[in-house]
mmCIF file of C-alpha atoms and ligand atoms in Angstrom:
data_model
loop_
_atom_site.group_PDB
_atom_site.id
_atom_site.type_symbol
_atom_site.label_atom_id
_atom_site.label_comp_id
_atom_site.label_asym_id
_atom_site.label_seq_id
_atom_site.Cartn_x
_atom_site.Cartn_y
_atom_site.Cartn_z
ATOM 1 C CA UNK A 210 107.340 108.893 91.228
ATOM 2 C CA UNK A 211 104.092 108.670 89.289
ATOM 3 C CA UNK A 212 101.487 106.356 90.700
ATOM 4 C CA UNK A 213 101.566 102.876 89.123
ATOM 5 C CA UNK A 214 104.410 103.137 86.605
ATOM 6 C CA UNK A 215 104.174 100.079 84.358
ATOM 7 C CA UNK A 216 107.193 97.837 84.614
ATOM 8 C CA UNK A 217 108.447 94.543 83.289
ATOM 9 C CA UNK A 218 110.470 91.661 84.685
ATOM 10 C CA UNK A 219 113.882 91.864 82.990
ATOM 11 C CA UNK A 220 117.265 90.133 82.953
ATOM 12 C CA UNK A 221 120.795 91.415 82.322
ATOM 13 C CA UNK A 222 121.992 88.056 81.059
ATOM 14 C CA UNK A 223 120.237 84.691 80.816
ATOM 15 C CA UNK A 224 117.166 84.482 83.030
ATOM 16 C CA UNK A 225 113.403 84.504 83.169
ATOM 17 C CA UNK A 226 112.987 88.160 82.230
ATOM 18 C CA UNK A 227 113.108 90.105 78.989
ATOM 19 C CA UNK A 228 116.266 91.731 77.679
ATOM 20 C CA UNK A 229 116.864 95.450 78.215
ATOM 21 C CA UNK A 230 116.574 96.049 74.464
ATOM 22 C CA UNK A 231 112.986 94.805 74.639
ATOM 23 C CA UNK A 232 112.254 97.068 77.621
ATOM 24 C CA UNK A 233 113.580 100.026 75.628
ATOM 25 C CA UNK A 234 111.596 99.092 72.528
ATOM 26 C CA UNK A 235 108.364 98.900 74.551
ATOM 27 C CA UNK A 236 109.066 102.320 76.065
ATOM 28 C CA UNK A 237 108.887 100.903 79.605
ATOM 29 C CA UNK A 238 110.709 102.847 82.348
ATOM 30 C CA UNK A 239 110.534 100.516 85.355
ATOM 31 C CA UNK A 240 111.956 97.019 85.720
ATOM 32 C CA UNK A 241 112.351 94.299 88.263
ATOM 33 C CA UNK A 242 115.615 92.525 87.640
ATOM 34 C CA UNK A 243 116.201 88.794 87.830
ATOM 35 C CA UNK A 244 119.522 88.119 89.582
ATOM 36 C CA UNK A 245 122.405 88.261 87.134
ATOM 37 C CA UNK A 246 124.614 85.174 87.059
ATOM 38 C CA UNK A 247 127.492 85.049 89.527
ATOM 39 C CA UNK A 248 130.152 85.987 86.974
ATOM 40 C CA UNK A 249 128.116 89.064 85.934
ATOM 41 C CA UNK A 250 127.830 90.437 89.456
ATOM 42 C CA UNK A 251 130.950 92.604 89.391
ATOM 43 C CA UNK A 252 131.348 96.285 90.278
ATOM 44 C CA UNK A 253 132.428 96.920 86.702
ATOM 45 C CA UNK A 254 129.255 95.332 85.293
ATOM 46 C CA UNK A 255 127.104 97.219 87.792
ATOM 47 C CA UNK A 256 128.613 100.531 86.620
ATOM 48 C CA UNK A 257 128.130 99.582 82.952
ATOM 49 C CA UNK A 258 124.554 98.467 83.549
ATOM 50 C CA UNK A 259 123.736 101.595 85.578
ATOM 51 C CA UNK A 260 124.923 103.772 82.710
ATOM 52 C CA UNK A 261 122.661 101.866 80.282
ATOM 53 C CA UNK A 262 119.698 102.326 82.632
ATOM 54 C CA UNK A 263 120.448 106.018 83.024
ATOM 55 C CA UNK A 264 120.744 106.533 79.262
ATOM 56 C CA UNK A 265 117.273 105.029 78.821
ATOM 57 C CA UNK A 266 115.817 106.612 81.971
ATOM 58 C CA UNK A 267 114.928 103.153 83.390
ATOM 59 C CA UNK A 268 114.611 102.495 87.145
ATOM 60 C CA UNK A 269 115.116 99.112 88.836
ATOM 61 C CA UNK A 270 112.476 98.709 91.558
ATOM 62 C CA UNK A 271 113.390 95.225 92.841
ATOM 63 C CA UNK A 272 116.202 92.711 92.295
ATOM 64 C CA UNK A 273 114.828 89.160 92.482
ATOM 65 C CA UNK A 274 116.936 86.376 93.965
ATOM 66 C CA UNK A 275 117.583 83.436 91.699
ATOM 67 C CA UNK A 276 119.889 80.467 92.198
ATOM 68 C CA UNK A 277 121.503 77.800 90.091
ATOM 69 C CA UNK A 278 119.663 74.496 90.348
ATOM 70 C CA UNK A 279 116.174 75.987 90.727
ATOM 71 C CA UNK A 280 113.506 74.319 88.616
ATOM 72 C CA UNK A 281 109.802 75.079 88.251
ATOM 73 C CA UNK A 282 109.142 71.914 86.239
ATOM 74 C CA UNK A 283 106.467 70.592 88.612
ATOM 75 C CA UNK A 284 105.130 71.887 91.929
ATOM 76 C CA UNK A 285 106.949 69.044 93.720
ATOM 77 C CA UNK A 286 110.271 69.859 92.020
ATOM 78 C CA UNK A 287 109.713 73.559 92.771
ATOM 79 C CA UNK A 288 109.333 72.740 96.464
ATOM 80 C CA UNK A 289 112.540 70.681 96.362
ATOM 81 C CA UNK A 290 114.712 73.156 94.465
ATOM 82 C CA UNK A 291 113.535 76.773 94.797
ATOM 83 C CA UNK A 292 114.645 79.413 97.256
ATOM 84 C CA UNK A 293 116.041 79.340 100.760
ATOM 85 C CA UNK A 294 113.828 76.600 102.186
ATOM 86 C CA UNK A 295 115.526 73.468 100.677
ATOM 87 C CA UNK A 296 117.954 72.377 103.358
ATOM 88 C CA UNK A 297 120.805 71.081 101.209
ATOM 89 C CA UNK A 298 121.452 74.417 99.516
ATOM 90 C CA UNK A 299 120.241 76.755 102.262
ATOM 91 C CA UNK A 300 123.544 77.914 103.757
ATOM 92 C CA UNK A 301 125.220 78.478 100.387
ATOM 93 C CA UNK A 302 122.183 80.332 99.059
ATOM 94 C CA UNK A 303 121.985 82.545 102.131
ATOM 95 C CA UNK A 304 125.611 83.534 101.514
ATOM 96 C CA UNK A 305 124.832 84.158 97.840
ATOM 97 C CA UNK A 306 121.744 86.216 98.749
ATOM 98 C CA UNK A 307 124.026 88.561 100.664
ATOM 99 C CA UNK A 308 126.272 88.916 97.605
ATOM 100 C CA UNK A 309 123.202 89.678 95.470
ATOM 101 C CA UNK A 310 122.107 92.262 98.030
ATOM 102 C CA UNK A 311 125.527 93.926 97.733
ATOM 103 C CA UNK A 312 125.237 93.939 93.936
ATOM 104 C CA UNK A 313 121.740 95.443 94.153
ATOM 105 C CA UNK A 314 123.132 98.111 96.434
ATOM 106 C CA UNK A 315 125.667 99.031 93.732
ATOM 107 C CA UNK A 316 122.662 99.533 91.444
ATOM 108 C CA UNK A 317 120.981 101.735 94.061
ATOM 109 C CA UNK A 318 118.126 99.227 94.532
ATOM 110 C CA UNK A 319 116.422 99.137 97.940
ATOM 111 C CA UNK A 320 114.294 95.987 97.576
ATOM 112 C CA UNK A 321 115.176 92.299 97.141
ATOM 113 C CA UNK A 322 112.403 89.981 95.995
ATOM 114 C CA UNK A 323 112.339 86.250 96.612
ATOM 115 C CA UNK A 324 110.457 83.033 96.212
ATOM 116 C CA UNK A 325 111.974 81.770 99.453
ATOM 117 C CA UNK A 326 110.331 78.409 98.841
ATOM 118 C CA UNK A 327 107.413 76.606 100.458
ATOM 119 C CA UNK A 328 107.318 77.876 104.047
ATOM 120 C CA UNK A 329 106.897 74.876 106.376
ATOM 121 C CA UNK A 330 103.492 74.771 108.077
ATOM 122 C CA UNK A 331 104.308 73.416 111.520
ATOM 123 C CA UNK A 332 105.569 76.363 113.572
ATOM 124 C CA UNK A 333 106.961 74.062 116.239
ATOM 125 C CA UNK A 334 109.056 72.067 113.759
ATOM 126 C CA UNK A 335 112.828 72.318 113.576
ATOM 127 C CA UNK A 336 112.518 73.142 109.866
ATOM 128 C CA UNK A 337 110.200 76.111 110.484
ATOM 129 C CA UNK A 338 112.515 77.502 113.150
ATOM 130 C CA UNK A 339 115.572 77.092 110.908
ATOM 131 C CA UNK A 340 113.924 78.807 107.933
ATOM 132 C CA UNK A 341 112.790 81.587 110.254
ATOM 133 C CA UNK A 342 116.357 82.113 111.499
ATOM 134 C CA UNK A 343 117.672 82.262 107.911
ATOM 135 C CA UNK A 344 115.123 84.879 106.887
ATOM 136 C CA UNK A 345 115.841 86.915 110.009
ATOM 137 C CA UNK A 346 119.548 86.849 109.189
ATOM 138 C CA UNK A 347 118.801 87.864 105.592
ATOM 139 C CA UNK A 348 116.505 90.717 106.704
ATOM 140 C CA UNK A 349 119.201 92.014 109.044
ATOM 141 C CA UNK A 350 121.795 91.904 106.273
ATOM 142 C CA UNK A 351 119.460 93.683 103.833
ATOM 143 C CA UNK A 352 118.764 96.299 106.469
ATOM 144 C CA UNK A 353 122.480 97.034 106.716
ATOM 145 C CA UNK A 354 122.336 97.704 102.962
ATOM 146 C CA UNK A 355 119.232 99.908 103.363
ATOM 147 C CA UNK A 356 117.012 97.281 101.700
ATOM 148 C CA UNK A 357 113.677 95.537 102.220
ATOM 149 C CA UNK A 358 112.825 91.887 101.540
ATOM 150 C CA UNK A 359 109.716 91.284 99.394
ATOM 151 C CA UNK A 360 108.378 87.728 99.668
ATOM 152 C CA UNK A 361 106.653 86.446 96.538
ATOM 153 C CA UNK A 362 103.154 85.058 97.061
ATOM 154 C CA UNK A 363 101.740 81.768 95.876
ATOM 155 C CA UNK A 364 103.645 78.876 97.368
ATOM 156 C CA UNK A 365 101.480 78.953 100.472
ATOM 157 C CA UNK A 366 98.164 80.535 101.434
ATOM 158 C CA UNK A 367 98.468 84.212 102.279
ATOM 159 C CA UNK A 368 97.312 83.478 105.838
ATOM 160 C CA UNK A 369 100.368 81.223 106.279
ATOM 161 C CA UNK A 370 102.618 83.863 104.719
ATOM 162 C CA UNK A 371 101.238 86.506 107.103
ATOM 163 C CA UNK A 372 101.890 84.295 110.095
ATOM 164 C CA UNK A 373 105.453 83.647 108.919
ATOM 165 C CA UNK A 374 106.120 87.371 108.401
ATOM 166 C CA UNK A 375 104.746 88.025 111.862
ATOM 167 C CA UNK A 376 107.133 85.420 113.313
ATOM 168 C CA UNK A 377 110.143 86.913 111.476
ATOM 169 C CA UNK A 378 109.671 90.071 113.556
ATOM 170 C CA UNK A 379 111.602 92.460 111.358
ATOM 171 C CA UNK A 380 110.442 95.827 110.038
ATOM 172 C CA UNK A 381 111.897 95.396 106.532
ATOM 173 C CA UNK A 382 109.959 92.308 105.401
ATOM 174 C CA UNK A 383 107.084 92.861 102.954
ATOM 175 C CA UNK A 384 105.254 91.152 100.074
ATOM 176 C CA UNK A 385 105.585 91.023 96.301
ATOM 177 C CA UNK A 386 102.025 90.127 95.352
ATOM 178 C CA UNK A 387 101.632 87.838 92.344
ATOM 179 C CA UNK A 388 97.933 87.059 91.784
ATOM 180 C CA UNK A 389 98.624 84.389 89.156
ATOM 181 C CA UNK A 390 100.809 82.335 91.478
ATOM 182 C CA UNK A 391 97.913 81.803 93.863
ATOM 183 C CA UNK A 392 95.992 80.263 90.968
ATOM 184 C CA UNK A 393 98.978 78.304 89.606
ATOM 185 C CA UNK A 394 99.821 76.749 92.978
ATOM 186 C CA UNK A 395 96.147 76.393 93.970
ATOM 187 C CA UNK A 396 96.648 78.505 97.097
ATOM 188 C CA UNK A 397 93.570 80.719 97.157
ATOM 189 C CA UNK A 398 91.482 83.331 95.399
ATOM 190 C CA UNK A 399 93.816 86.182 94.390
ATOM 191 C CA UNK A 400 91.704 89.260 95.129
ATOM 192 C CA UNK A 401 90.525 88.080 98.543
ATOM 193 C CA UNK A 402 94.146 87.215 99.311
ATOM 194 C CA UNK A 403 95.241 90.697 98.197
ATOM 195 C CA UNK A 404 92.768 92.320 100.575
ATOM 196 C CA UNK A 405 94.158 90.179 103.374
ATOM 197 C CA UNK A 406 97.807 91.195 102.860
ATOM 198 C CA UNK A 407 97.373 94.589 101.135
ATOM 199 C CA UNK A 408 98.996 96.520 103.980
ATOM 200 C CA UNK A 409 102.271 94.636 103.375
ATOM 201 C CA UNK A 410 102.356 94.756 99.566
ATOM 202 C CA UNK A 411 105.295 96.834 98.288
ATOM 203 C CA UNK A 412 105.571 95.415 94.758
ATOM 204 C CA UNK A 413 103.375 93.371 92.426
ATOM 205 C CA UNK A 414 103.489 91.168 89.357
ATOM 206 C CA UNK A 415 100.875 91.608 86.667
ATOM 207 C CA UNK A 416 100.637 87.965 85.667
ATOM 208 C CA UNK A 417 97.638 85.808 84.844
ATOM 209 C CA UNK A 418 96.774 82.121 84.948
ATOM 210 C CA UNK A 419 94.027 79.524 84.777
ATOM 211 C CA UNK A 420 93.406 76.865 87.409
ATOM 212 C CA UNK A 421 94.655 73.348 86.896
ATOM 213 C CA UNK A 422 92.173 70.767 85.630
ATOM 214 C CA UNK A 423 94.060 68.244 87.719
ATOM 215 C CA UNK A 424 94.659 68.395 91.457
ATOM 216 C CA UNK A 425 95.227 71.939 92.816
ATOM 217 C CA UNK A 426 98.489 72.149 94.761
ATOM 218 C CA UNK A 427 99.832 69.073 92.954
ATOM 219 C CA UNK A 428 99.385 69.894 89.263
ATOM 220 C CA UNK A 429 100.313 73.257 87.746
ATOM 221 C CA UNK A 430 97.706 75.671 86.541
ATOM 222 C CA UNK A 431 98.528 77.365 83.249
ATOM 223 C CA UNK A 432 100.179 80.794 82.941
ATOM 224 C CA UNK A 433 98.440 82.908 80.260
ATOM 225 C CA UNK A 434 98.818 86.506 78.992
ATOM 226 C CA UNK A 435 97.720 89.162 81.490
ATOM 227 C CA UNK A 436 93.996 89.834 81.075
ATOM 228 C CA UNK A 437 93.214 86.404 79.618
ATOM 229 C CA UNK A 438 93.112 84.285 82.750
ATOM 230 C CA UNK A 439 91.179 84.033 85.984
ATOM 231 C CA UNK A 440 92.819 86.959 87.816
ATOM 232 C CA UNK A 441 90.298 89.507 86.431
ATOM 233 C CA UNK A 442 92.764 92.269 85.528
ATOM 234 C CA UNK A 443 90.419 95.275 85.995
ATOM 235 C CA UNK A 444 89.322 93.988 89.417
ATOM 236 C CA UNK A 445 92.970 93.345 90.356
ATOM 237 C CA UNK A 446 93.917 96.985 89.706
ATOM 238 C CA UNK A 447 90.780 98.204 91.417
ATOM 239 C CA UNK A 448 91.666 96.153 94.500
ATOM 240 C CA UNK A 449 95.251 97.468 94.427
ATOM 241 C CA UNK A 450 93.764 100.955 94.494
ATOM 242 C CA UNK A 451 91.520 100.006 97.420
ATOM 243 C CA UNK A 452 94.429 98.697 99.483
ATOM 244 C CA UNK A 453 96.376 101.889 98.760
ATOM 245 C CA UNK A 454 99.104 100.388 96.564
ATOM 246 C CA UNK A 455 100.784 103.004 94.338
ATOM 247 C CA UNK A 456 104.063 101.343 93.312
ATOM 248 C CA UNK A 457 105.073 99.854 89.948
ATOM 249 C CA UNK A 458 102.841 97.388 88.085
ATOM 250 C CA UNK A 459 105.440 94.925 86.853
ATOM 251 C CA UNK A 460 104.386 92.682 83.984
ATOM 252 C CA UNK A 461 105.739 89.160 84.235
ATOM 253 C CA UNK A 462 105.449 86.723 81.359
ATOM 254 C CA UNK A 463 107.547 83.650 81.885
ATOM 255 C CA UNK A 464 108.194 82.377 78.392
ATOM 256 C CA UNK A 465 111.848 83.377 77.866
ATOM 257 C CA UNK A 466 112.189 80.580 75.296
ATOM 258 C CA UNK A 467 109.719 82.355 72.986
ATOM 259 C CA UNK A 468 111.067 85.889 72.749
ATOM 260 C CA UNK A 469 108.857 87.286 69.994
ATOM 261 C CA UNK A 470 105.688 86.009 71.577
ATOM 262 C CA UNK A 471 106.884 87.226 74.976
ATOM 263 C CA UNK A 472 107.405 90.741 73.624
ATOM 264 C CA UNK A 473 104.042 90.810 71.804
ATOM 265 C CA UNK A 474 102.167 89.644 74.889
ATOM 266 C CA UNK A 475 103.952 92.108 77.166
ATOM 267 C CA UNK A 476 102.984 94.836 74.686
ATOM 268 C CA UNK A 477 99.333 93.731 74.928
ATOM 269 C CA UNK A 478 99.518 93.694 78.732
ATOM 270 C CA UNK A 479 100.997 97.192 78.694
ATOM 271 C CA UNK A 480 98.108 98.516 76.594
ATOM 272 C CA UNK A 481 95.546 96.754 78.776
ATOM 273 C CA UNK A 482 97.036 98.139 81.999
ATOM 274 C CA UNK A 483 97.124 101.672 80.588
ATOM 275 C CA UNK A 484 93.465 101.317 79.574
ATOM 276 C CA UNK A 485 92.423 100.112 83.029
ATOM 277 C CA UNK A 486 94.531 102.815 84.732
ATOM 278 C CA UNK A 487 92.779 105.474 82.680
ATOM 279 C CA UNK A 488 89.368 104.118 83.692
ATOM 280 C CA UNK A 489 90.011 104.022 87.463
HETATM 281 MG MG1 LIG B 794 105.854 86.407 90.064
#
């Protein structure tokens, strides 16, 4: 694999990512895939989708978990609804995560990405211990499918994420580093955070954002096109180089409701990344 293939966050059916037609049109060869809906996750669909990917010479680097009922409307609602942390849906979502892992295996994908949710802070709490046990069980299941788990950054400080990963005690748990999320959730300066966790980063999102003008950690920052926010795109790639990261640079632009704008801005990000790559 070439160093730093540029990728994009994509979806088979409805989801946060761009459609495969858009990926093809942009000439992009690497994608992270948002979990297809339950009814799409059949062996037949996997075979059909694999053929499409092969025809266009596209590789899926990571399949990202996604569940019905998740909402990113506010930070508070995100904490209540996203990932494997919320208690009400935890058991059902763990079971579904295993099904998604099996589907990803049919696609030949060896990494599952996840916003597991806001990791509880108190290590002695019952909640922390229960979330830990769930992630250990998931890691063990993924391992049986030859897969790694990549935890998305942003919903806690990277120091807390590191401590959690340490406590999980599994050799197939890593990080999907999203610099914009740290700004959006008000959880730390992205490049310093990247240096801190660089040894565990196995996939990244090229996404950008500006800090909230309200209360960090309570009010959302604003997601903006890559290169136009506070991440400092050239410094981000330079830091990735310093920490020895050579995997895909996956562009994420979460405006699925505005498809034309989404495609134009991903095209701009692609050109910017290629420019920076050439200069490093
Ligand atoms: Mg992300």
